[in-house]
XYZ file of C-alpha atoms in Angstrom:
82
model
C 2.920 1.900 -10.066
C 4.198 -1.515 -9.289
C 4.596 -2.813 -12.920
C 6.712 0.589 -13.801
C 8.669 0.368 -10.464
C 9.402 -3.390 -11.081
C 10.700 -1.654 -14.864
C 12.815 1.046 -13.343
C 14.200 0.367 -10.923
C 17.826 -1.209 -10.023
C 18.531 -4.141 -8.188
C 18.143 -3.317 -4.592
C 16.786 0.005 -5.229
C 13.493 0.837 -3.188
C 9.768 2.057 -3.450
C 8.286 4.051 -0.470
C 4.864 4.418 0.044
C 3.537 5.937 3.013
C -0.934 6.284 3.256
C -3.683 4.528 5.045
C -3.988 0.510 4.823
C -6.396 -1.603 5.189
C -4.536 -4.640 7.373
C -5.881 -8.450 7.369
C -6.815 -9.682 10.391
C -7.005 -6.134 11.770
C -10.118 -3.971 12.630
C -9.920 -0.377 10.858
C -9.189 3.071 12.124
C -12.587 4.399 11.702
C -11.124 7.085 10.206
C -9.864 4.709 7.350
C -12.842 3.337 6.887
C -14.710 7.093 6.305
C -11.918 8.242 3.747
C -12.129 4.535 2.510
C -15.946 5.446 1.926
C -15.476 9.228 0.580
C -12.827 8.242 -2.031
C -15.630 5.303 -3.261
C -18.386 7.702 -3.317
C -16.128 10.053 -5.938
C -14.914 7.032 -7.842
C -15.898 3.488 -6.978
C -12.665 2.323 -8.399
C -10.753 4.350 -6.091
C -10.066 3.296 -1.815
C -7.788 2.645 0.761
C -6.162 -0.492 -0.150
C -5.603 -3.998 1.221
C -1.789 -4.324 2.687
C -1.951 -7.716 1.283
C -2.864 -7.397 -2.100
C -0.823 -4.746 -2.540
C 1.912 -6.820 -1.647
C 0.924 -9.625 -3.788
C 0.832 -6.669 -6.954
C 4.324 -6.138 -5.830
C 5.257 -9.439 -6.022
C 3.923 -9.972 -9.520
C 6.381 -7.893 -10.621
C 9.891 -8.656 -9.295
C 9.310 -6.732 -5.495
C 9.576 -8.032 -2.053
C 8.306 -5.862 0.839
C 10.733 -4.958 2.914
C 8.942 -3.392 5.927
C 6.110 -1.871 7.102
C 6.461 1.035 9.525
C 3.607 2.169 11.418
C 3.223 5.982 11.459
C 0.942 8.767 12.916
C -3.013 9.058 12.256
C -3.550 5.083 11.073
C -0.872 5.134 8.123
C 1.600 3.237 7.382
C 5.375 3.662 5.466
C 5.757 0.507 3.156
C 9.088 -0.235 1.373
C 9.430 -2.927 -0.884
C 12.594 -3.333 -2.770
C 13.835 -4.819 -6.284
């Protein structure tokens, strides 16, 4: 996702992603950490994932988040732009 976004799109266009997060520093929703645990069980390579390192993915290919909007039930709206 990041690699084709970073392809794509334009200078100052924008990627929005909106699901759970897992947050440094931060103790998990427990409901987080039981979908974290179902997706797992169906595919290990599968989970909610780490704000941080999907950042740093971002990053690695030409995007700078933006902000991070906290919404209902533990999720979280990220933006990162080109």
């Amino acid at each position: 996702l990041m690699r084709g976004a970073g392809l794509v799109l334009r200078a100052g266009g924008r990627l929005v992603l909106y699901g759970p997060y897992f947050v440094e520093g931060t103790v998990p929703a427990p409901s987080n950490v039981a979908f974290d645990e179902s997706l797992r069980a169906r595919d290990p390579s599968w989970g909610v994932r780490e704000l941080g390192a999907v950042t740093a993915e971002a990053l690695r290919h030409g995007l700078t988040r933006e902000r991070v909007v906290e919404m209902p039930s533990n999720n979280l709206t990220v933006v990162f732009s080109r």
